[in-house]
Amino acid sequence: MTAVGTHLRRSMKPRQLIMISLGGAIGAGLFVGTGAAVGVAGPAIAVSFLIAGLVVVLVMRMMGELVAADPASGAFSVHAEKALGPVAGRTIGWLYWVQVVAVVAAEATAAAAIVGAAFPLIPQWAAAFGFMVFFTAVNLVGVGAFGAFEYWFAAVKVLAVLGFLGVGLALLFGWLPGSASPGTSNLFGHGGFAPTGITGVAAGLLIVIFAFGGTEIVAIAAAETTDPQRNTGRAIRTIVWRILVFYVGSVLLIVALVPWNSPALATGPFVEVLRLAHVPGAAGLMSLIIVVALLSSLNAMLFSASRMIHSLSERGAAPRAFSALTARSVPRNAVLASVAFGFLTVVLNYLVPDKVLPLLLNVVGSTILVLWTFVAVSQIRLRNRARREGTEDALPLKMWCFPYLSYLALALLAGVAVLAMFDTAARNQLLATAALTVTIAAACWWSLRHAGR
């Protein structure tokens, strides 16, 4: 009989968690979605990125306080249960799992589509199948394998952005031979800094706010890291400068170097900047980096999904089979359950390859807003509870200027939701997400009542 583990191992190295925190926010949304965002707001998209960045920084600091005090594989689901009760904890846990399972399939599909375009002899379904099999195997080996792969994926993404920033700055200051600097003409010409006004900034905010999805992986991975209280704080503290440097820095260079209404931005803003700098093979290089970003997200989301359903199972909110661990302390059944939908989409990629990705993106919707709202409310409730119980000073990591910045985060999230209601596509996604959340909450309430709890 094979021995089984009794708990998840804290075997992820601190440097891996730090690098994962650096790369967590660098996804395909930055490399691809930036062009569409610039197209609706012009150079003022930098303001949209600053607002979205502020929201993420505040939410992640609140999440860091919760995780440092109570590192758990269920992360925000566990904290919501402690703060708001079992229905809330189970609701956000299942909602997150559904979202992440869809993201795993979406990332595999998107990466396969790029590979298929570059190598027409490889069918999209075959590439998607290969990616799913490989990363399922990685996650079944153990957290050490996951951490190692994600470390190098994150390193590639970080180096890619730093390299882009270096090339962009050299181009902006006229340091590259054969390339003239545009100066500030693109920032203030072509209709001015905000050619579409405040409505453009608002529309851009709706696009970029979802580009930060994936940062929550730090909260889940911390539970399997050595000395999670200390290392969570180190990872969370990198968020401010990484957002300023990677996101705001990149978008400022893009709008400074390329006219905001250039058709080239819609197809690839990073590629266009590299083309202006005469970097050979820019399109192929960026395609490779985007595939790395997509596969990194696939790997991270599969890990997150398996840990979330494992945690739900441990708390009696999912079948007990998902809490079982192998001898290497891997929640094998939880991993397999989390990739099942991804393998189903391989069949869809064979039957209707052009329709799979849009469908999956619509399923994911705006669940990130619900997740962040739960985090904010949980942090406020638990911090006030710690204050009443006299344990506030013992918290390893604290939210800044509590409770004022916590309430500011809630207000900003509410503002984004209100803005979404004035945009047809965003409104449909928000309403769909709200309906899904209510449905899951009702199912969790019924389940608890049926169990007599």
Coordinates of C-alpha atoms in Angstrom, one line a residue:
M1 CA 0.0 0.0 0.0
T2 CA 1.3 3.4 -0.9
A3 CA 1.9 5.8 2.0
V4 CA 0.1 9.1 2.0
G5 CA 0.9 12.5 3.3
T6 CA -1.0 14.1 6.1
H7 CA -0.5 17.7 5.2
L8 CA 0.8 19.9 2.4
R9 CA 4.5 20.4 2.7
R10 CA 6.2 23.8 3.1
S11 CA 8.9 23.0 0.7
M12 CA 8.7 26.0 -1.7
K13 CA 11.8 28.1 -1.5
P14 CA 11.6 31.8 -0.4
R15 CA 13.3 32.9 -3.7
Q16 CA 10.6 31.0 -5.6
L17 CA 7.8 32.8 -3.8
I18 CA 9.5 36.2 -4.3
M19 CA 9.9 35.5 -8.1
I20 CA 6.4 34.2 -8.4
S21 CA 5.2 37.4 -6.8
L22 CA 7.2 39.4 -9.3
G23 CA 5.9 37.5 -12.3
G24 CA 2.3 37.0 -11.0
A25 CA 1.1 40.3 -12.4
I26 CA 3.0 40.0 -15.7
G27 CA 0.6 38.1 -17.9
A28 CA -0.6 38.1 -21.5
G29 CA -2.9 41.0 -20.5
L30 CA 0.1 43.3 -20.3
F31 CA 1.7 42.2 -23.6
V32 CA -1.6 42.0 -25.6
G33 CA -4.3 44.0 -23.8
T34 CA -2.3 47.2 -23.4
G35 CA -2.8 48.1 -27.1
A36 CA -6.6 48.0 -26.8
A37 CA -6.5 50.0 -23.6
V38 CA -4.4 52.7 -25.2
G39 CA -6.8 52.8 -28.2
V40 CA -9.7 53.9 -25.9
A41 CA -7.9 56.4 -23.6
G42 CA -4.8 57.6 -25.5
P43 CA -1.8 58.6 -23.4
A44 CA -4.1 59.1 -20.5
I45 CA -4.2 55.3 -20.2
A46 CA -1.3 55.9 -17.8
V47 CA -3.9 57.4 -15.4
S48 CA -6.0 54.2 -15.8
F49 CA -3.0 52.1 -14.9
L50 CA -2.2 54.2 -11.9
I51 CA -5.8 53.8 -10.5
A52 CA -5.9 50.1 -11.2
G53 CA -2.4 49.7 -9.7
L54 CA -3.5 51.5 -6.6
V55 CA -6.5 49.1 -6.2
V56 CA -4.2 46.1 -6.6
V57 CA -1.6 47.4 -4.2
L58 CA -4.2 48.0 -1.5
V59 CA -6.0 44.7 -2.0
M60 CA -2.7 42.8 -2.0
R61 CA -1.5 44.5 1.2
M62 CA -4.8 43.5 2.9
M63 CA -4.4 40.0 1.5
G64 CA -0.8 40.0 2.8
E65 CA -2.0 40.9 6.3
L66 CA -4.5 38.0 6.3
V67 CA -2.1 35.4 4.9
A68 CA 0.8 36.4 7.2
A69 CA -1.4 36.0 10.2
D70 CA -3.0 32.7 8.9
P71 CA -1.3 31.0 5.9
A72 CA -3.7 28.5 4.5
S73 CA -4.0 26.8 1.1
G74 CA -7.5 28.1 0.9
A75 CA -6.3 31.6 1.5
F76 CA -9.1 34.2 1.0
S77 CA -11.7 31.5 1.2
V78 CA -10.5 30.5 4.7
H79 CA -10.3 34.1 5.7
A80 CA -13.8 34.9 4.4
E81 CA -15.2 31.9 6.4
K82 CA -13.6 33.2 9.6
A83 CA -14.8 36.8 8.9
L84 CA -18.2 36.3 7.4
G85 CA -19.2 32.7 8.0
P86 CA -19.2 29.4 6.2
V87 CA -21.5 30.4 3.4
A88 CA -19.3 33.3 2.4
G89 CA -16.1 31.2 2.7
R90 CA -17.5 28.4 0.6
T91 CA -19.0 30.8 -2.0
I92 CA -15.8 32.6 -2.7
G93 CA -13.8 29.3 -2.7
W94 CA -16.1 27.7 -5.3
L95 CA -16.4 30.9 -7.4
Y96 CA -12.6 31.2 -7.5
W97 CA -12.2 27.5 -8.4
V98 CA -14.7 27.8 -11.3
Q99 CA -12.9 30.9 -12.5
V100 CA -9.5 29.4 -12.3
V101 CA -10.5 26.2 -14.0
A102 CA -11.8 28.3 -16.9
V103 CA -8.6 30.3 -17.0
V104 CA -6.5 27.1 -17.2
A105 CA -8.4 26.1 -20.3
A106 CA -8.3 29.6 -21.8
E107 CA -4.5 29.9 -21.3
A108 CA -3.9 26.4 -22.9
T109 CA -6.2 27.4 -25.8
A110 CA -4.5 30.8 -26.3
A111 CA -1.0 29.4 -26.2
A112 CA -2.0 26.6 -28.6
A113 CA -3.5 29.2 -31.0
I114 CA -0.2 31.1 -31.1
V115 CA 1.9 27.9 -31.6
G116 CA -0.5 26.8 -34.4
A117 CA -0.2 30.1 -36.2
A118 CA 3.6 29.8 -36.0
F119 CA 3.7 26.1 -36.9
P120 CA 0.7 25.3 -39.1
L121 CA 1.6 21.6 -39.1
I122 CA 0.7 21.4 -35.4
P123 CA -3.1 21.4 -34.9
Q124 CA -4.4 23.7 -32.2
W125 CA -6.1 20.8 -30.3
A126 CA -2.8 18.9 -30.3
A127 CA -0.8 21.8 -28.9
A128 CA -3.5 22.4 -26.2
F129 CA -3.5 18.7 -25.3
G130 CA 0.3 18.7 -25.0
F131 CA 0.3 21.7 -22.7
M132 CA -2.4 20.2 -20.5
V133 CA -0.6 16.8 -20.2
F134 CA 2.7 18.5 -19.4
F135 CA 1.5 20.8 -16.7
T136 CA -0.7 18.2 -15.2
A137 CA 2.4 16.1 -14.7
V138 CA 4.4 19.0 -13.3
N139 CA 1.7 19.6 -10.6
L140 CA 1.4 15.9 -9.8
V141 CA 5.2 15.7 -9.1
G142 CA 4.9 18.2 -6.2
V143 CA 5.1 21.8 -5.1
G144 CA 8.9 21.8 -5.6
A145 CA 8.4 21.1 -9.3
F146 CA 5.7 23.7 -9.6
G147 CA 7.9 26.3 -7.8
A148 CA 10.9 25.6 -10.0
F149 CA 8.9 25.9 -13.3
E150 CA 7.1 29.0 -12.1
Y151 CA 10.4 30.6 -10.9
W152 CA 11.9 30.3 -14.4
F153 CA 8.7 31.4 -16.1
A154 CA 8.6 34.4 -13.9
A155 CA 12.3 35.1 -14.5
V156 CA 11.7 35.1 -18.3
K157 CA 8.8 37.5 -18.0
V158 CA 10.6 39.9 -15.7
L159 CA 13.7 39.9 -18.0
A160 CA 11.5 40.5 -21.0
V161 CA 9.9 43.5 -19.5
L162 CA 13.2 44.9 -18.2
G163 CA 14.7 44.4 -21.7
F164 CA 11.7 46.2 -23.2
L165 CA 12.1 49.1 -20.8
G166 CA 15.8 49.3 -21.6
V167 CA 15.2 49.4 -25.4
G168 CA 12.3 51.8 -25.0
L169 CA 14.3 54.3 -22.9
A170 CA 17.2 54.1 -25.4
L171 CA 14.8 54.8 -28.2
L172 CA 13.0 57.7 -26.4
F173 CA 16.3 59.4 -25.6
G174 CA 17.7 58.9 -29.1
W175 CA 20.5 56.6 -28.0
L176 CA 19.9 54.1 -30.8
P177 CA 21.6 54.6 -34.1
G178 CA 19.2 55.2 -37.0
S179 CA 16.2 55.8 -34.7
A180 CA 15.0 59.4 -34.0
S181 CA 13.4 60.2 -30.7
P182 CA 9.8 61.4 -30.9
G183 CA 10.3 63.5 -27.7
T184 CA 6.9 64.4 -26.2
S185 CA 5.0 64.8 -29.5
N186 CA 3.1 61.5 -29.1
L187 CA 2.2 62.3 -25.5
F188 CA 0.6 65.7 -26.2
G189 CA 0.0 65.6 -29.9
H190 CA -2.7 63.7 -31.8
G191 CA -5.5 65.3 -29.8
G192 CA -3.7 65.9 -26.5
F193 CA -2.8 63.8 -23.5
A194 CA -6.5 62.7 -22.9
P195 CA -8.0 62.8 -26.4
T196 CA -11.1 60.9 -25.4
G197 CA -11.6 62.7 -22.1
I198 CA -12.6 61.2 -18.7
T199 CA -14.8 58.6 -20.4
G200 CA -11.7 57.2 -22.2
V201 CA -9.9 56.9 -18.9
A202 CA -12.9 55.1 -17.4
A203 CA -13.1 52.8 -20.4
G204 CA -9.4 52.1 -20.2
L205 CA -9.7 51.3 -16.5
L206 CA -12.2 48.6 -17.2
I207 CA -9.7 46.9 -19.5
V208 CA -6.6 47.2 -17.4
I209 CA -8.1 46.3 -14.0
F210 CA -8.5 42.7 -15.1
A211 CA -4.9 42.6 -16.4
F212 CA -3.8 42.3 -12.8
G213 CA -5.6 39.0 -12.2
G214 CA -3.1 36.3 -11.0
T215 CA -1.5 38.3 -8.2
E216 CA -3.5 36.2 -5.7
I217 CA -1.3 33.2 -6.4
V218 CA 1.1 34.5 -3.7
A219 CA -1.6 34.1 -1.0
I220 CA -2.2 30.5 -2.0
A221 CA 1.5 29.5 -2.5
A222 CA 2.5 31.0 0.8
A223 CA 0.9 28.1 2.7
E224 CA 3.5 25.8 1.1
T225 CA 6.5 28.0 1.6
T226 CA 9.1 27.8 4.5
D227 CA 8.4 30.5 7.1
P228 CA 5.3 31.8 5.4
Q229 CA 4.8 34.8 7.8
R230 CA 8.2 36.3 7.0
N231 CA 8.3 35.4 3.3
T232 CA 4.8 36.6 2.6
G233 CA 5.7 40.0 3.8
R234 CA 8.8 40.1 1.6
A235 CA 6.7 39.1 -1.5
I236 CA 3.9 41.6 -0.8
R237 CA 6.3 44.5 -0.4
T238 CA 7.6 44.1 -3.9
I239 CA 4.1 44.8 -5.4
V240 CA 4.3 48.6 -5.3
W241 CA 7.5 49.0 -7.3
R242 CA 6.8 46.1 -9.7
I243 CA 3.5 47.7 -10.7
L244 CA 5.1 51.1 -11.1
V245 CA 8.0 49.8 -13.1
F246 CA 6.5 47.0 -15.1
Y247 CA 3.0 48.3 -15.9
V248 CA 3.1 52.1 -15.7
G249 CA 6.6 52.2 -17.0
S250 CA 5.8 50.0 -20.0
V251 CA 2.6 51.9 -20.9
L252 CA 4.3 55.3 -20.6
L253 CA 7.0 54.2 -23.0
I254 CA 4.4 52.8 -25.5
V255 CA 2.3 56.0 -25.6
A256 CA 5.5 58.1 -25.8
L257 CA 7.0 56.2 -28.7
V258 CA 3.9 55.3 -30.7
P259 CA 0.9 57.5 -31.6
W260 CA -2.1 56.4 -29.5
N261 CA -4.2 56.1 -32.7
S262 CA -1.7 54.0 -34.6
P263 CA -3.3 50.8 -36.0
A264 CA -0.2 48.9 -35.0
L265 CA -1.0 49.2 -31.3
A266 CA -4.1 47.0 -31.7
T267 CA -2.1 44.0 -32.9
G268 CA 0.9 44.3 -30.7
P269 CA 2.2 47.4 -28.8
F270 CA 5.4 45.8 -27.6
V271 CA 6.2 44.4 -31.1
E272 CA 5.7 47.9 -32.6
V273 CA 8.1 49.5 -30.1
L274 CA 10.7 46.8 -30.8
R275 CA 10.2 47.3 -34.6
L276 CA 10.8 51.0 -34.2
A277 CA 14.1 50.1 -32.4
H278 CA 15.0 47.8 -35.3
V279 CA 15.2 44.8 -33.1
P280 CA 15.4 41.8 -35.4
G281 CA 12.7 39.2 -35.2
A282 CA 10.6 41.3 -32.8
A283 CA 7.3 39.7 -33.7
G284 CA 8.6 36.1 -33.2
L285 CA 10.4 37.1 -30.0
M286 CA 7.2 38.6 -28.5
S287 CA 5.1 35.6 -29.6
L288 CA 7.5 33.4 -27.7
I289 CA 7.3 35.6 -24.6
I290 CA 3.5 35.7 -24.8
V291 CA 3.4 31.9 -24.9
V292 CA 5.7 31.8 -21.8
A293 CA 3.3 34.2 -20.1
L294 CA 0.3 32.1 -21.0
L295 CA 1.9 28.8 -19.9
S296 CA 3.1 30.4 -16.7
S297 CA -0.5 31.4 -15.9
L298 CA -1.7 27.9 -16.8
N299 CA 0.8 26.4 -14.4
A300 CA 0.0 28.9 -11.6
M301 CA -3.8 28.7 -12.0
L302 CA -3.8 24.9 -12.0
F303 CA -1.8 25.0 -8.8
S304 CA -4.2 27.5 -7.3
A305 CA -7.3 25.5 -8.4
S306 CA -6.1 22.3 -6.9
R307 CA -5.2 23.9 -3.6
M308 CA -8.5 25.7 -3.4
I309 CA -10.6 22.6 -3.9
H310 CA -8.3 20.7 -1.5
S311 CA -9.0 23.3 1.1
L312 CA -12.7 23.2 0.5
S313 CA -12.6 19.4 0.9
E314 CA -10.8 19.7 4.2
R315 CA -13.5 22.0 5.5
G316 CA -16.3 19.7 4.4
A317 CA -17.3 21.9 1.4
A318 CA -16.2 19.5 -1.3
P319 CA -16.1 15.7 -1.6
R320 CA -13.6 14.1 0.8
A321 CA -11.6 12.5 -2.0
F322 CA -10.2 15.9 -2.9
S323 CA -8.4 16.3 0.5
A324 CA -6.4 13.0 0.0
L325 CA -2.7 13.4 -0.4
T326 CA 0.0 11.2 -2.0
A327 CA 3.2 10.2 -0.4
R328 CA 4.7 13.4 -1.8
S329 CA 1.9 15.5 -0.2
V330 CA 0.3 16.2 -3.5
P331 CA -3.5 16.5 -3.7
R332 CA -3.6 14.3 -6.7
N333 CA -7.4 14.0 -7.0
A334 CA -7.7 17.8 -6.6
V335 CA -5.2 18.3 -9.4
L336 CA -7.1 15.9 -11.7
A337 CA -10.4 17.5 -11.0
S338 CA -9.0 20.9 -11.8
V339 CA -7.7 19.9 -15.2
A340 CA -10.7 17.9 -16.3
F341 CA -12.4 20.9 -17.9
G342 CA -9.1 21.8 -19.6
F343 CA -9.0 18.4 -21.3
L344 CA -12.7 18.8 -22.3
T345 CA -11.8 22.0 -24.1
V346 CA -9.2 20.1 -26.1
V347 CA -12.1 18.3 -27.8
L348 CA -13.7 21.7 -28.3
N349 CA -10.5 23.0 -29.9
Y350 CA -10.7 20.1 -32.3
L351 CA -14.4 20.8 -33.1
V352 CA -14.7 24.6 -33.0
P353 CA -11.2 26.1 -32.5
D354 CA -12.3 29.7 -33.3
K355 CA -15.1 29.8 -30.7
V356 CA -13.4 28.3 -27.6
L357 CA -11.3 31.3 -26.3
P358 CA -14.1 33.9 -26.5
L359 CA -16.5 31.6 -24.7
L360 CA -14.0 30.9 -21.9
L361 CA -13.1 34.6 -21.5
N362 CA -16.8 35.4 -21.1
V363 CA -17.1 32.6 -18.5
V364 CA -14.3 34.1 -16.4
G365 CA -16.1 37.5 -16.5
S366 CA -15.4 39.9 -13.7
T367 CA -15.0 37.4 -10.8
I368 CA -11.8 39.2 -9.8
L369 CA -13.9 42.2 -8.5
V370 CA -15.9 39.8 -6.3
L371 CA -12.7 38.2 -5.0
W372 CA -11.1 41.5 -4.2
T373 CA -14.3 42.7 -2.5
F374 CA -14.4 39.6 -0.3
V375 CA -10.7 40.1 0.6
A376 CA -11.3 43.7 1.6
V377 CA -14.4 43.0 3.7
S378 CA -12.6 40.0 5.4
Q379 CA -9.6 42.1 6.3
I380 CA -11.7 44.8 7.8
R381 CA -13.7 42.4 9.9
L382 CA -10.8 40.3 11.1
R383 CA -8.6 43.4 11.8
N384 CA -11.4 44.9 13.9
R385 CA -11.8 41.6 15.7
A386 CA -8.1 41.4 16.5
R387 CA -8.3 45.0 17.8
R388 CA -11.2 44.1 20.1
E389 CA -9.3 40.9 21.3
G390 CA -6.1 42.8 21.9
T391 CA -4.1 40.8 19.4
E392 CA -3.7 43.5 16.8
D393 CA 0.0 44.3 17.7
A394 CA 1.0 40.7 17.2
L395 CA 0.0 40.7 13.5
P396 CA 3.2 39.9 11.4
L397 CA 2.1 42.3 8.5
K398 CA -0.3 45.1 8.8
M399 CA -2.4 47.1 6.3
W400 CA -1.3 50.7 6.0
C401 CA -3.4 53.4 7.7
F402 CA -6.1 51.1 8.8
P403 CA -9.1 51.4 8.4
Y404 CA -8.9 54.4 6.0
L405 CA -7.1 52.7 3.1
S406 CA -9.1 49.6 3.5
Y407 CA -12.3 51.6 3.0
L408 CA -10.7 53.4 0.1
A409 CA -10.0 50.1 -1.6
L410 CA -13.7 49.1 -1.2
A411 CA -14.8 52.5 -2.6
L412 CA -12.5 52.1 -5.6
L413 CA -13.8 48.6 -6.3
A414 CA -17.4 49.9 -6.0
G415 CA -16.5 52.7 -8.5
V416 CA -15.1 50.1 -11.0
A417 CA -18.4 48.1 -10.7
V418 CA -20.4 51.3 -11.3
L419 CA -18.3 52.1 -14.4
A420 CA -18.8 48.6 -15.7
M421 CA -22.6 49.1 -15.6
F422 CA -22.2 51.8 -18.3
D423 CA -20.3 49.6 -20.7
T424 CA -22.4 46.9 -22.5
A425 CA -19.8 44.1 -22.6
A426 CA -18.5 44.8 -19.0
R427 CA -22.1 45.1 -17.7
N428 CA -23.0 41.7 -19.2
Q429 CA -20.0 40.1 -17.7
L430 CA -20.6 41.7 -14.3
L431 CA -24.3 40.6 -14.2
A432 CA -23.3 37.1 -15.3
T433 CA -20.7 37.0 -12.5
A434 CA -23.3 38.3 -10.0
A435 CA -25.8 35.6 -11.1
L436 CA -23.1 32.9 -10.8
T437 CA -22.1 34.2 -7.3
V438 CA -25.7 34.2 -6.1
T439 CA -26.2 30.7 -7.5
I440 CA -23.1 29.3 -5.7
A441 CA -24.1 31.1 -2.5
A442 CA -27.6 29.5 -2.6
A443 CA -26.1 26.1 -3.2
C444 CA -23.7 26.5 -0.3
W445 CA -26.5 27.7 2.0
W446 CA -28.6 24.8 1.1
S447 CA -25.8 22.3 1.5
L448 CA -25.0 23.7 5.0
R449 CA -28.7 23.6 6.0
H450 CA -29.1 20.1 4.7
A451 CA -26.0 19.0 6.7
G452 CA -27.5 20.6 9.8
R453 CA -24.7 23.2 10.3

